Coordinates of C-alpha atoms in Angstrom, one line a residue:
Chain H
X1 CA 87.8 -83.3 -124.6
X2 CA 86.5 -86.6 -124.1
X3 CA 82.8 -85.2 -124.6
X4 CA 83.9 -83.8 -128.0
X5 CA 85.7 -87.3 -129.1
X6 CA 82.8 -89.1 -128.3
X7 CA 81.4 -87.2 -131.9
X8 CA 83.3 -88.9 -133.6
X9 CA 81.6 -92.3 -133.6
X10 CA 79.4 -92.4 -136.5
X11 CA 76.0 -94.5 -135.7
X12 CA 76.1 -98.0 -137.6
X13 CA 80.7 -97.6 -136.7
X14 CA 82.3 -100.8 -135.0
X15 CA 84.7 -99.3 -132.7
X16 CA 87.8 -100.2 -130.2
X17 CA 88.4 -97.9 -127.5
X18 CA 92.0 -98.1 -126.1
X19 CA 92.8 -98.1 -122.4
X20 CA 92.6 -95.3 -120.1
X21 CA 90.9 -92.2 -121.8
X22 CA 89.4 -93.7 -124.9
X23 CA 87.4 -95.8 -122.7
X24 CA 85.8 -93.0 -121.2
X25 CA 84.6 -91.9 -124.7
X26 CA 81.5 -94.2 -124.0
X27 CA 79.9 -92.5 -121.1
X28 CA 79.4 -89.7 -123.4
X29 CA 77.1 -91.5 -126.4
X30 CA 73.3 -90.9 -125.5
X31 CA 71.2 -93.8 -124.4
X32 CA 70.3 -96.4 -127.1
X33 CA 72.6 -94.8 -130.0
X34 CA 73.1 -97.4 -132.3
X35 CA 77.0 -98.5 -132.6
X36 CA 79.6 -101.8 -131.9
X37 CA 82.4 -101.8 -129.5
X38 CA 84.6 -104.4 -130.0
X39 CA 87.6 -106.1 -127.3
X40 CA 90.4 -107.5 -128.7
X41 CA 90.2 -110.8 -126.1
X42 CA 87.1 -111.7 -128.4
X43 CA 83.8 -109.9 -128.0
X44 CA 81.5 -107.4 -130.0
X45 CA 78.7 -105.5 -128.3
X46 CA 80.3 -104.6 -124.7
X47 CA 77.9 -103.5 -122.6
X48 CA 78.7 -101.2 -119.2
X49 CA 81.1 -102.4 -116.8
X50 CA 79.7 -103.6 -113.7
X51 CA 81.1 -103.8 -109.8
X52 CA 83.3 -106.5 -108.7
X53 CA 80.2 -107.9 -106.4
X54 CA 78.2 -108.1 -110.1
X55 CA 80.7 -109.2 -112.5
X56 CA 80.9 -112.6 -114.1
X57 CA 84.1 -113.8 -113.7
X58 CA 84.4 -115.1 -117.4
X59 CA 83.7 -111.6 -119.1
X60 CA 86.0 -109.3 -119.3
X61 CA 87.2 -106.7 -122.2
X62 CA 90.8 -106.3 -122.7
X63 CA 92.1 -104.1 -120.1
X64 CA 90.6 -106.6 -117.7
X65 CA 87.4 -104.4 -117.0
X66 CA 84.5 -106.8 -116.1
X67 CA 82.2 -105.8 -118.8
X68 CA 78.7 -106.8 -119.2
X69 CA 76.8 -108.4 -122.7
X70 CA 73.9 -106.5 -124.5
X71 CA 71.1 -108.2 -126.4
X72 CA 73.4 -109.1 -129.7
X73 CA 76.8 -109.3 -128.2
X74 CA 79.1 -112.2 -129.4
X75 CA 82.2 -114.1 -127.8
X76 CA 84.2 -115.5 -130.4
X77 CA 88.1 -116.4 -130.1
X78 CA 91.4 -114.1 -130.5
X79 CA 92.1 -115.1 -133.9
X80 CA 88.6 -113.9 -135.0
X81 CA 89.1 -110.7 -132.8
X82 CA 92.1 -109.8 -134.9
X83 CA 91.2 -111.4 -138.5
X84 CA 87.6 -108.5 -137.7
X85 CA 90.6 -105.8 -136.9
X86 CA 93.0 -106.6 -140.1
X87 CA 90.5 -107.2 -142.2
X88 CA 88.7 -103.7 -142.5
X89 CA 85.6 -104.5 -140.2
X90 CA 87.1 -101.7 -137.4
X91 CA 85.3 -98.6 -138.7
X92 CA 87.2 -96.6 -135.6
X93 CA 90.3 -97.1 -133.2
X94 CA 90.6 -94.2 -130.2
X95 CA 94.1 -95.0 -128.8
X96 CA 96.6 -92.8 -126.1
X97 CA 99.8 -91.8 -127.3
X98 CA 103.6 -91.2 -126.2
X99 CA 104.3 -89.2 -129.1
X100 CA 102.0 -88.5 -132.5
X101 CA 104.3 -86.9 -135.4
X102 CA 103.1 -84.9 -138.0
X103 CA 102.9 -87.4 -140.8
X104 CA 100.9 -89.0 -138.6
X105 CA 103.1 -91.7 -137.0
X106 CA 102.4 -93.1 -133.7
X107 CA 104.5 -93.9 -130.9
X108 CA 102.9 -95.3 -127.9
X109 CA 103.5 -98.8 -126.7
X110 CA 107.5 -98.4 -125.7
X111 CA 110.0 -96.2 -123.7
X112 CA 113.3 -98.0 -124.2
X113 CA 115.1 -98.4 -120.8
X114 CA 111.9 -97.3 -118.9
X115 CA 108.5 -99.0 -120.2
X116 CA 108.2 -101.8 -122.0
X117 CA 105.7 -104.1 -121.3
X118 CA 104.9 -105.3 -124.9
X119 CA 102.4 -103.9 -127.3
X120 CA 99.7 -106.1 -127.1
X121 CA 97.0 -104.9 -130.1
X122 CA 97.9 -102.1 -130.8
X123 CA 100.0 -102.2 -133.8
X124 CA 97.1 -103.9 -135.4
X125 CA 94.8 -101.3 -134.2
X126 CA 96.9 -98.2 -135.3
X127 CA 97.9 -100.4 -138.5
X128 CA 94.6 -101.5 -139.9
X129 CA 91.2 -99.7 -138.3
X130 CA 89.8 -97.4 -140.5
X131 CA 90.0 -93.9 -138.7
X132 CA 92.5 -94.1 -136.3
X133 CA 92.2 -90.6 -133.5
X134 CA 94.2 -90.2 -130.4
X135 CA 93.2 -88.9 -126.9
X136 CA 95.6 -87.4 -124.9
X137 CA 97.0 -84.8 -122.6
X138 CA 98.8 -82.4 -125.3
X139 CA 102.1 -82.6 -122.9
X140 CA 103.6 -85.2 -120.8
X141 CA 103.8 -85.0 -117.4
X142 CA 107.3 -83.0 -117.8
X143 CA 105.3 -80.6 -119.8
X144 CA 107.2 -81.9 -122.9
X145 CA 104.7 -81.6 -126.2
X146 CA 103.8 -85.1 -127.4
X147 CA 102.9 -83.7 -130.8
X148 CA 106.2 -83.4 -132.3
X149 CA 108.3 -83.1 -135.9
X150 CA 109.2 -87.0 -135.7
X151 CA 108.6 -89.4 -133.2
X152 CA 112.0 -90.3 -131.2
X153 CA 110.2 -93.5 -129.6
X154 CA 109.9 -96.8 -131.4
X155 CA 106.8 -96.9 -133.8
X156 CA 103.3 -98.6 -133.2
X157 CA 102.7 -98.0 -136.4
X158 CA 103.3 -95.5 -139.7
X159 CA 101.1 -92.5 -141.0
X160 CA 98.3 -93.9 -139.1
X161 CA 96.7 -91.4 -137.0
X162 CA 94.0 -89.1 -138.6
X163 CA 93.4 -87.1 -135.5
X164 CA 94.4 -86.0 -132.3
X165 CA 92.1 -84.9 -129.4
X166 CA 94.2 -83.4 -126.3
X167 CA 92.7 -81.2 -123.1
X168 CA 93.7 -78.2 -125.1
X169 CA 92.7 -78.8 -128.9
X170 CA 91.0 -81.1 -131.7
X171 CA 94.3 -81.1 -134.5
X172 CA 94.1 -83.1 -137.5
X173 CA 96.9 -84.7 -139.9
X174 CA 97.2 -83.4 -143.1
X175 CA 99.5 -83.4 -145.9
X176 CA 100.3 -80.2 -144.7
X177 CA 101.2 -81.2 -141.0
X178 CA 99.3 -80.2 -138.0
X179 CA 96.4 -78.8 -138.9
X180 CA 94.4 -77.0 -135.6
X181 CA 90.7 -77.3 -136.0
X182 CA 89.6 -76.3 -132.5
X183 CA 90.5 -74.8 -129.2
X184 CA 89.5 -75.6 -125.6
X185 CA 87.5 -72.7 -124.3
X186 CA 89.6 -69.9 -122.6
X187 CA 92.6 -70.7 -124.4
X188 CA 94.6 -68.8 -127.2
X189 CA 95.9 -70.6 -130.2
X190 CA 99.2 -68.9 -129.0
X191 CA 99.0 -71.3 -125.9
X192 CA 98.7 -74.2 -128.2
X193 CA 101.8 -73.4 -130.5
X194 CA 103.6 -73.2 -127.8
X195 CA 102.8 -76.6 -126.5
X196 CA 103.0 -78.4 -129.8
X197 CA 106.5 -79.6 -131.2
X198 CA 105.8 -79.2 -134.4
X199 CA 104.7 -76.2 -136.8
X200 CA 100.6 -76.1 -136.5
X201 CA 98.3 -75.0 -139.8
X202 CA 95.6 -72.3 -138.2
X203 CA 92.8 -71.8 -139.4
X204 CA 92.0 -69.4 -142.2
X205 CA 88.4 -68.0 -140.6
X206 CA 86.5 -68.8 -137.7
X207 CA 88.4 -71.4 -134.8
X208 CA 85.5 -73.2 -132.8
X209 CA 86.1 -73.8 -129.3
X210 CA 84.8 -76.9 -127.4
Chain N
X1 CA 77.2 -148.6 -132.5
X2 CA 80.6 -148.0 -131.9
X3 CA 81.3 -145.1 -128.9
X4 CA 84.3 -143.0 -128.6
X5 CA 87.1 -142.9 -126.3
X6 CA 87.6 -141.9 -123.1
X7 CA 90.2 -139.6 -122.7
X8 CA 89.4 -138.6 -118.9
X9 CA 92.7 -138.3 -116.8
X10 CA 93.9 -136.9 -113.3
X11 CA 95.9 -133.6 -113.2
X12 CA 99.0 -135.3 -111.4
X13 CA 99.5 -138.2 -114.3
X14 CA 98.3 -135.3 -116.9
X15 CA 101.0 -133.0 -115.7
X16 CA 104.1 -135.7 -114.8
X17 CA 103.9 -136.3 -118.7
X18 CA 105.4 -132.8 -119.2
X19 CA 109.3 -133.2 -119.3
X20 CA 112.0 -130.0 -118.3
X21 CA 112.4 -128.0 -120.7
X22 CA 109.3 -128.3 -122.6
X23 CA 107.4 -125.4 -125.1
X24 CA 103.9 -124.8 -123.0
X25 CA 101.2 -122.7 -124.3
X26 CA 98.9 -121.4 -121.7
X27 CA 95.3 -120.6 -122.8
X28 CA 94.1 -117.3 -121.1
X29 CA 93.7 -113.5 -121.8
X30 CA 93.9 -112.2 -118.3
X31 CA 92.1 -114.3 -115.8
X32 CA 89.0 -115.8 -117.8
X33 CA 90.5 -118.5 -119.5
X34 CA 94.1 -119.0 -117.7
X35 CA 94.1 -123.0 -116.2
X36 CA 94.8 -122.1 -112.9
X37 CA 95.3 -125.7 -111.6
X38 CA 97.2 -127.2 -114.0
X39 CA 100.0 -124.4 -113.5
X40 CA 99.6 -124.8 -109.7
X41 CA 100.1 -128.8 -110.5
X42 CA 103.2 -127.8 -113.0
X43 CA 104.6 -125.6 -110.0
X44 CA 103.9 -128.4 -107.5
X45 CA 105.9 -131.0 -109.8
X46 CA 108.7 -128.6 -110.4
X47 CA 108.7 -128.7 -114.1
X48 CA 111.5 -126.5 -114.9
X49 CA 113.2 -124.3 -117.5
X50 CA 110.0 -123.9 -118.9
X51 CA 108.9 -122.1 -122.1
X52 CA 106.0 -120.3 -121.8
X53 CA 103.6 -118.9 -124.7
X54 CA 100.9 -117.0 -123.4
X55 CA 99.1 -113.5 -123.9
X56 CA 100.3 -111.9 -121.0
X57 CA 101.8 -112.9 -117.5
X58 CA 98.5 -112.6 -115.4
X59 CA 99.0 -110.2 -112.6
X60 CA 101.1 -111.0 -109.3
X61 CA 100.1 -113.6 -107.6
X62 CA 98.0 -115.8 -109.9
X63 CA 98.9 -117.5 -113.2
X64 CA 101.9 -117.6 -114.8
X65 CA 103.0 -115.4 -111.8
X66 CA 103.7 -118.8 -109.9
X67 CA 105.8 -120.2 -112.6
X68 CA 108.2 -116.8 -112.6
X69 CA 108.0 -116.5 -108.7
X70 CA 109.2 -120.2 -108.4
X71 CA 112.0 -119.7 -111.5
X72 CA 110.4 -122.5 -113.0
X73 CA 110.3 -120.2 -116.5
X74 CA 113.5 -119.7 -119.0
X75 CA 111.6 -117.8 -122.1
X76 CA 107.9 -116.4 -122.7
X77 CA 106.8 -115.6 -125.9
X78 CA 104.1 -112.9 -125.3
X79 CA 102.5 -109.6 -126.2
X80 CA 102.0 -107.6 -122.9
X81 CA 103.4 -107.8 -119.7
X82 CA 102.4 -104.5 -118.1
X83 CA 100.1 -105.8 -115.3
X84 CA 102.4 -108.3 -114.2
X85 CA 105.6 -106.2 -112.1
X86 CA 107.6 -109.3 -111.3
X87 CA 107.7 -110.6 -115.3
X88 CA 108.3 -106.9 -115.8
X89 CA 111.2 -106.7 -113.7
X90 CA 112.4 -110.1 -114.5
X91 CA 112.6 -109.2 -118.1
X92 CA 114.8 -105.9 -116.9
X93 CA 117.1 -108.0 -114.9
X94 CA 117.9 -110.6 -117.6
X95 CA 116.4 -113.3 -115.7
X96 CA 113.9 -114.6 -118.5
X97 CA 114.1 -114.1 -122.0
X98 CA 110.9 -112.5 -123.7
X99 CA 110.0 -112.2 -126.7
X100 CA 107.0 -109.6 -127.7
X101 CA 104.6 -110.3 -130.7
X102 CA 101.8 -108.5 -131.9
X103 CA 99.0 -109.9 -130.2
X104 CA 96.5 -110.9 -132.9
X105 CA 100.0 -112.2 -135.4
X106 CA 100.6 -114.3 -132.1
X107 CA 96.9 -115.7 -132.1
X108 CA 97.5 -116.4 -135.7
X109 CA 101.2 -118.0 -136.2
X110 CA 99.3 -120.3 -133.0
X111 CA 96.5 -121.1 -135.5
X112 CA 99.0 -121.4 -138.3
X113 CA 100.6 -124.3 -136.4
X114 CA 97.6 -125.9 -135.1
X115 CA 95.9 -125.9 -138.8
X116 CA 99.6 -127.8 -139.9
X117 CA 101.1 -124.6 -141.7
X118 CA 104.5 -123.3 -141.6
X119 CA 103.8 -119.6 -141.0
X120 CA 101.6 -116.7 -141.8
X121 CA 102.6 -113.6 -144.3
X122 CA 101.5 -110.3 -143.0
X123 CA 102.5 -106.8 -143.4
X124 CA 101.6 -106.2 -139.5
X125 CA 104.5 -104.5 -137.5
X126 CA 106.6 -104.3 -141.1
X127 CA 108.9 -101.2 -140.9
X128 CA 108.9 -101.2 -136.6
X129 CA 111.2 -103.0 -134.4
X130 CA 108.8 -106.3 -134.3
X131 CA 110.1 -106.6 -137.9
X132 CA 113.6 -106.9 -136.5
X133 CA 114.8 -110.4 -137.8
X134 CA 112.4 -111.6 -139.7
X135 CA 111.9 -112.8 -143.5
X136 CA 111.0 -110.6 -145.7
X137 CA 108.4 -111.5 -148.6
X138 CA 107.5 -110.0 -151.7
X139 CA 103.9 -110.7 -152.3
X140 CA 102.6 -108.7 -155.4
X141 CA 105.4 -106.8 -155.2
X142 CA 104.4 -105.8 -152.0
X143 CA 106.8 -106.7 -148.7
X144 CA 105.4 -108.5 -146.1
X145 CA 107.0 -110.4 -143.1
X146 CA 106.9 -113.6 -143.0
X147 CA 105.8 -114.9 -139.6
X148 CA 106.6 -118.7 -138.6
X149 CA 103.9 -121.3 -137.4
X150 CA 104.2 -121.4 -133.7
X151 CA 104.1 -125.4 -132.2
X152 CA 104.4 -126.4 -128.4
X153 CA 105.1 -129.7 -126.8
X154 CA 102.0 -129.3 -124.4
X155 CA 99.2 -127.2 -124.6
X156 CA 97.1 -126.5 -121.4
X157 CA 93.7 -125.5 -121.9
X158 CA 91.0 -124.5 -119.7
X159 CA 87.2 -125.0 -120.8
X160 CA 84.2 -124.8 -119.4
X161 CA 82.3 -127.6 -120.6
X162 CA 83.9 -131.1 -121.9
X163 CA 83.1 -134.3 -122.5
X164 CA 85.1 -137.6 -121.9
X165 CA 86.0 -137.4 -125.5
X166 CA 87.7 -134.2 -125.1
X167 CA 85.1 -131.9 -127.3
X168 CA 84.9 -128.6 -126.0
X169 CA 83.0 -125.6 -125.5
X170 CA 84.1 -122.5 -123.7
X171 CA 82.4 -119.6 -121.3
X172 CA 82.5 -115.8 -123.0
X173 CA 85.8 -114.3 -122.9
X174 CA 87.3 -117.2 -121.5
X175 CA 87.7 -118.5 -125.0
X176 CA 90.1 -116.0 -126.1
X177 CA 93.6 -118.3 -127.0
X178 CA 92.7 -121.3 -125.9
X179 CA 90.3 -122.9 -129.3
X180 CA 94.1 -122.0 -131.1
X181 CA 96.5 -123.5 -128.6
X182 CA 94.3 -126.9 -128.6
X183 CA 95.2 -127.2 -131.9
X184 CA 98.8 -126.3 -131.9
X185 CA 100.4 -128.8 -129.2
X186 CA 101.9 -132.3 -129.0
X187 CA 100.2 -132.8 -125.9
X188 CA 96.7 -131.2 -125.5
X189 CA 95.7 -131.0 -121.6
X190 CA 92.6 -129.6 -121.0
X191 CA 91.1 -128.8 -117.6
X192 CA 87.3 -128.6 -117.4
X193 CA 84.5 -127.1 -114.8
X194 CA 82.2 -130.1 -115.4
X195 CA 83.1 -133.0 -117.9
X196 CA 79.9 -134.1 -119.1
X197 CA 79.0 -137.6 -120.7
X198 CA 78.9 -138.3 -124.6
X199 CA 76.3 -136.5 -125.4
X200 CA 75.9 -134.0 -122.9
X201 CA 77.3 -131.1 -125.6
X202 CA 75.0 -130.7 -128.0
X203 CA 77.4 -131.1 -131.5
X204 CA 76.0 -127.6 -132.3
X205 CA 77.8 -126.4 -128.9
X206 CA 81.0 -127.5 -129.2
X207 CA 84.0 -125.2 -130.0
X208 CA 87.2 -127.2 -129.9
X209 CA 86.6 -130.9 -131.5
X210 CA 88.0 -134.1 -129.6
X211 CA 90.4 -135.2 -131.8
X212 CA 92.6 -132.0 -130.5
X213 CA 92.5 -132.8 -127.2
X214 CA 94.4 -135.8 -125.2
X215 CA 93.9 -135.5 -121.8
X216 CA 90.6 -134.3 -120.1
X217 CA 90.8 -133.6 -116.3
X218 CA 87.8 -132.3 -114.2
X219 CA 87.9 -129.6 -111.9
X220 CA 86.6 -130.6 -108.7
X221 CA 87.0 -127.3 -107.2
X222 CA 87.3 -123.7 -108.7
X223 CA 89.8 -121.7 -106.4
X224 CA 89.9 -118.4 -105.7
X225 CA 92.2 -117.7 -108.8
X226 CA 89.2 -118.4 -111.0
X227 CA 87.2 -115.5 -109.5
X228 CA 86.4 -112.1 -109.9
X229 CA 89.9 -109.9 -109.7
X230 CA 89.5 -107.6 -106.9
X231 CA 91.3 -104.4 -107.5

């Protein structure tokens, strides 16, 4: 799954990769392919992350990973972290999810009563990048889908997502709702319905597996 | 030739400035960046019912996490408190009020203030609960919200480089909030690594210009808080 996201950074694409699985995404690019990852605290062109015993102690990215520079990397502060976000620069956001609905609103920064630590970026992540695609287990740990009709949780942000990669299937948003475009290997798209809460558009011919 | 002033201080007469009660915006996203020292000194001198604007509330034991622990703290305006359980369960129990921006609109309504506007329009978090509240705009016949310039009676800034004047250059990700929040205080404390002599920044180097700044106090030490997080 996160093999298969990892295609869809473009070469040339400035990119933000979310905490948890998105940030992943990166050990799956081949060596020297050309493209920008950018932290919200204020840097473009993160290198790998390196061992407490290497780190600096002044260079983190935003989920507090000691991150290393590359030859072109820039510091620069908050504001101009954000104004790159807002103002079209981010060609690509890859954020997790509570619950994606199928107009393509996104829910993951708040369970009232239970999680609420405060959004942090992401509303202008979801809200302004480009693409925006989701990584994420298909259900929650209750085995509840997190693809649904409409999301129940409060909003990151509206109509935003353009794609959703989970351990069982790539599914895009369209007009039309849910639209599967392709299937973990081994699994029946039966499998998938089942574990989706909303209605899913298959395929009319072939349905690659990944 | 005329030479400029010396704004050099020590942290205890920096700090005993700050009355109860006061609006203090703490540089810092995460460690790199946070002035350790002057909110150990703040703690120290008991300044109390405190609000705090900061990105997040550091993790337990460092940081702002000093400030909660010794109920020093009334209200903290914020974006993400997640790696911090005390603030977390503070906020739960009622004990401290918080109030959750959207991180970049935060780093922007501080900029706003510091660059002597009254707010920002944007059509960030329009239509979700941050909207909750807030003035609505029409600009081009398009709603936006309108987001209010955010002031403090202290800033406290931590930089790696200063000189006696108070111009100021920061170390990688450690710049992060704190070129805004020098801008957008009554009282700008900054607390450097090594304070340098006129001069000893090139003009080129410097990232937050003297004039901001009012008090510069040198670090002689860098404790433990400063270093690498060990997880």
């Amino acid at each position: 799954m996160i093999a298969r996201a990892a295609r869809e950074i473009a070469p040339g694409m400035v990119v933000n990769l979310g905490i948890g699985l998105p940030t992943k995404v990166v050990d799956h690019l081949p060596s020297g392919f050309p493209f920008c990852l950018h932290s919200e605290n204020g840097m473009t062109g993160i290198g790998p992350s390196l061992p407490a015993e290497r780190a600096d102690r002044n260079l983190i990215d935003a989920g507090g990973a000691y991150v290393s520079p590359i030859p072109g990397s820039a510091f620069f502060d908050s504001a101009m972290s954000f104004a790159l976000v807002r103002s079209g620069r981010l060609d690509l956001t890859m954020l997790g999810a509570f619950e994606v609905a199928q107009n393509g609103d996104l829910a993951n920064w708040k369970i009232p009563g239970k999680f609420s630590p405060g959004a942090g970026g992401a509303i202008e992540l979801a809200q302004k990048a480009r693409r925006v695609v989701v990584l994420t287990t298909h259900t929650d740990r209750a085995g509840k889908p997190k693809l649904v009709e409409g999301c129940t949780l409060p909003l990151t942000a509206l109509g935003c997502v353009g794609r959703i990669y989970t351990d069982m299937a790539v599914i895009d948003v369209t007009p039309e709702g849910f639209a599967l475009r392709e299937i973990a290997e081994g699994l029946d798209p039966d499998q998938v319905i089942a574990a989706t809460g909303a209605p899913l558009v298959l395929p009319q011919g072939d349905l690659p597996t990944f | 030739m005329t030479t400029l002033p010396d704004k050099t201080s020590e942290m205890e007469q920096a700090v005993a400035e700050i009355r109860d009660g006061a609006t203090v915006m703490l540089g810092g996203f995460g460690v790199p960046g946070t002035p350790f020292a002057l909110i150990r000194e703040l703690v120290r001198q008991g300044k109390r019912d405190l609000t705090v604007i900061k990105n997040d509330a550091n993790e337990q034991g460092l940081g702002v996490d000093h400030l909660l622990a010794a109920g020093l703290l009334r209200k903290l305006i914020t974006t993400h408190i997640g790696l911090n359980p005390r603030a977390v369960a503070m906020l739960n129990a009622g004990e401290i009020e918080v109030e959750f921006c959207a991180q970049g609109i935060l780093a922007e309504r501080i900029r706003a203030s510091g660059a002597g506007l009254s707010g920002i329009l944007t059509d960030i978090g329009a239509e979700t609960e941050l909207a909750a509240g807030k003035q609505i705009v029409s600009v081009d016949g398009r709603p936006v919200l309108l987001e209010r310039a955010l002031r403090a009676d202290v800033a406290l800034i931590h930089a790696d480089k200063a000189d006696r004047f108070g111009n100021l250059a920061y170390a990688a990700t450690a710049r992060n909030f704190n070129p805004m929040m020098a801008m957008a205080a009554d009282l700008v404390i900054v607390e450097a690594e090594h304070v340098l002599p006129l001069g000893g920044l090139a003009p080129d180097q410097i990232h937050t210009p003297g004039p901001f700044v009012d008090r510069v106090v040198h670090l002689q030490s860098i404790s433990e808080e400063y270093g690498v997080v060990q997880r």
